[in-house]
Amino acid sequence: MLDIKKAFDKINHYKLFTSPVKAGLPLCIVAIVVEWYSKLFVAVKWNSQLSYWFPVRSGVRQGSVLSPSLFSIFMNIIIVN
């Protein structure tokens, strides 16, 4: 049994994007996803104070319809190896 509850948040983006390439997805599609993820910035709100914005370099986007597919491709490469 494999417990992967927190794996969504911890996948390195570089490894996440090399998996679809290894799986044979067209580079133009992977490039679009990489561009989309490169613009992901977040800030933390604590007691009504907002932190500086910083880039997210790991994890898949929560709530995205594409995230389960990306995660599945990534995990399939790991399982096959």
Short mmCIF file of C-alpha atoms in Angstrom, two decimals:
data_model
loop_
_atom_site.label_atom_id
_atom_site.label_comp_id
_atom_site.label_asym_id
_atom_site.label_seq_id
_atom_site.Cartn_x
_atom_site.Cartn_y
_atom_site.Cartn_z
CA MET A 1 0.00 0.00 0.00
CA LEU A 2 1.21 3.49 -0.83
CA ASP A 3 0.10 6.56 1.13
CA ILE A 4 0.39 9.52 -1.23
CA LYS A 5 -1.90 12.04 0.48
CA LYS A 6 0.78 14.71 0.70
CA ALA A 7 2.59 13.85 -2.52
CA PHE A 8 0.49 16.35 -4.51
CA ASP A 9 2.17 19.18 -2.59
CA LYS A 10 5.74 17.88 -2.70
CA ILE A 11 6.43 16.94 -6.32
CA ASN A 12 9.36 18.87 -7.71
CA HIS A 13 8.27 20.81 -10.81
CA TYR A 14 11.32 19.78 -12.85
CA LYS A 15 10.58 16.10 -12.27
CA LEU A 16 6.87 16.70 -12.80
CA PHE A 17 7.49 18.15 -16.27
CA THR A 18 10.08 15.64 -17.43
CA SER A 19 7.62 12.79 -16.81
CA PRO A 20 5.18 13.75 -19.61
CA VAL A 21 8.10 14.14 -22.00
CA LYS A 22 9.30 10.63 -21.10
CA ALA A 23 5.72 9.38 -21.54
CA GLY A 24 5.65 10.75 -25.10
CA LEU A 25 3.49 13.86 -24.72
CA PRO A 26 4.20 16.49 -27.40
CA LEU A 27 6.72 19.09 -26.28
CA CYS A 28 4.39 21.94 -27.25
CA ILE A 29 1.79 20.72 -24.71
CA VAL A 30 4.42 20.29 -21.99
CA ALA A 31 5.77 23.78 -22.75
CA ILE A 32 2.31 25.28 -22.21
CA VAL A 33 1.99 23.57 -18.83
CA VAL A 34 5.52 24.64 -17.82
CA GLU A 35 4.66 28.24 -18.76
CA TRP A 36 1.44 28.02 -16.76
CA TYR A 37 3.23 26.69 -13.68
CA SER A 38 6.07 29.22 -13.96
CA LYS A 39 3.59 32.00 -13.23
CA LEU A 40 2.39 30.45 -9.97
CA PHE A 41 3.06 32.84 -7.08
CA VAL A 42 1.47 32.84 -3.63
CA ALA A 43 1.43 34.92 -0.47
CA VAL A 44 0.67 33.94 3.09
CA LYS A 45 -1.94 35.78 5.13
CA TRP A 46 -1.36 35.80 8.88
CA ASN A 47 -3.51 37.90 11.24
CA SER A 48 -4.66 40.15 8.39
CA GLN A 49 -1.04 40.72 7.26
CA LEU A 50 0.00 39.60 3.80
CA SER A 51 3.54 38.34 3.16
CA TYR A 52 5.60 39.04 0.09
CA TRP A 53 4.64 37.05 -3.01
CA PHE A 54 6.93 34.10 -3.70
CA PRO A 55 7.09 31.44 -6.45
CA VAL A 56 5.83 27.91 -5.93
CA ARG A 57 8.43 25.40 -7.10
CA SER A 58 6.79 22.14 -6.05
CA GLY A 59 3.40 20.48 -6.04
CA VAL A 60 0.55 20.40 -8.47
CA ARG A 61 -2.18 23.03 -8.59
CA GLN A 62 -5.00 22.20 -6.21
CA GLY A 63 -8.40 22.06 -7.88
CA SER A 64 -7.07 21.97 -11.42
CA VAL A 65 -8.57 19.39 -13.77
CA LEU A 66 -5.09 18.84 -15.20
CA SER A 67 -3.41 18.05 -11.86
CA PRO A 68 -4.62 14.44 -11.46
CA SER A 69 -3.43 13.61 -14.97
CA LEU A 70 0.00 15.16 -14.40
CA PHE A 71 0.27 13.34 -11.10
CA SER A 72 -0.74 10.03 -12.70
CA ILE A 73 1.87 10.38 -15.44
CA PHE A 74 4.52 11.19 -12.83
CA MET A 75 3.57 8.23 -10.62
CA ASN A 76 3.37 5.85 -13.58
CA ILE A 77 6.99 6.61 -14.51
CA ILE A 78 8.05 5.90 -10.90
CA ILE A 79 6.07 2.65 -10.69
CA VAL A 80 7.36 1.39 -14.04
CA ASN A 81 10.97 2.07 -13.03
#
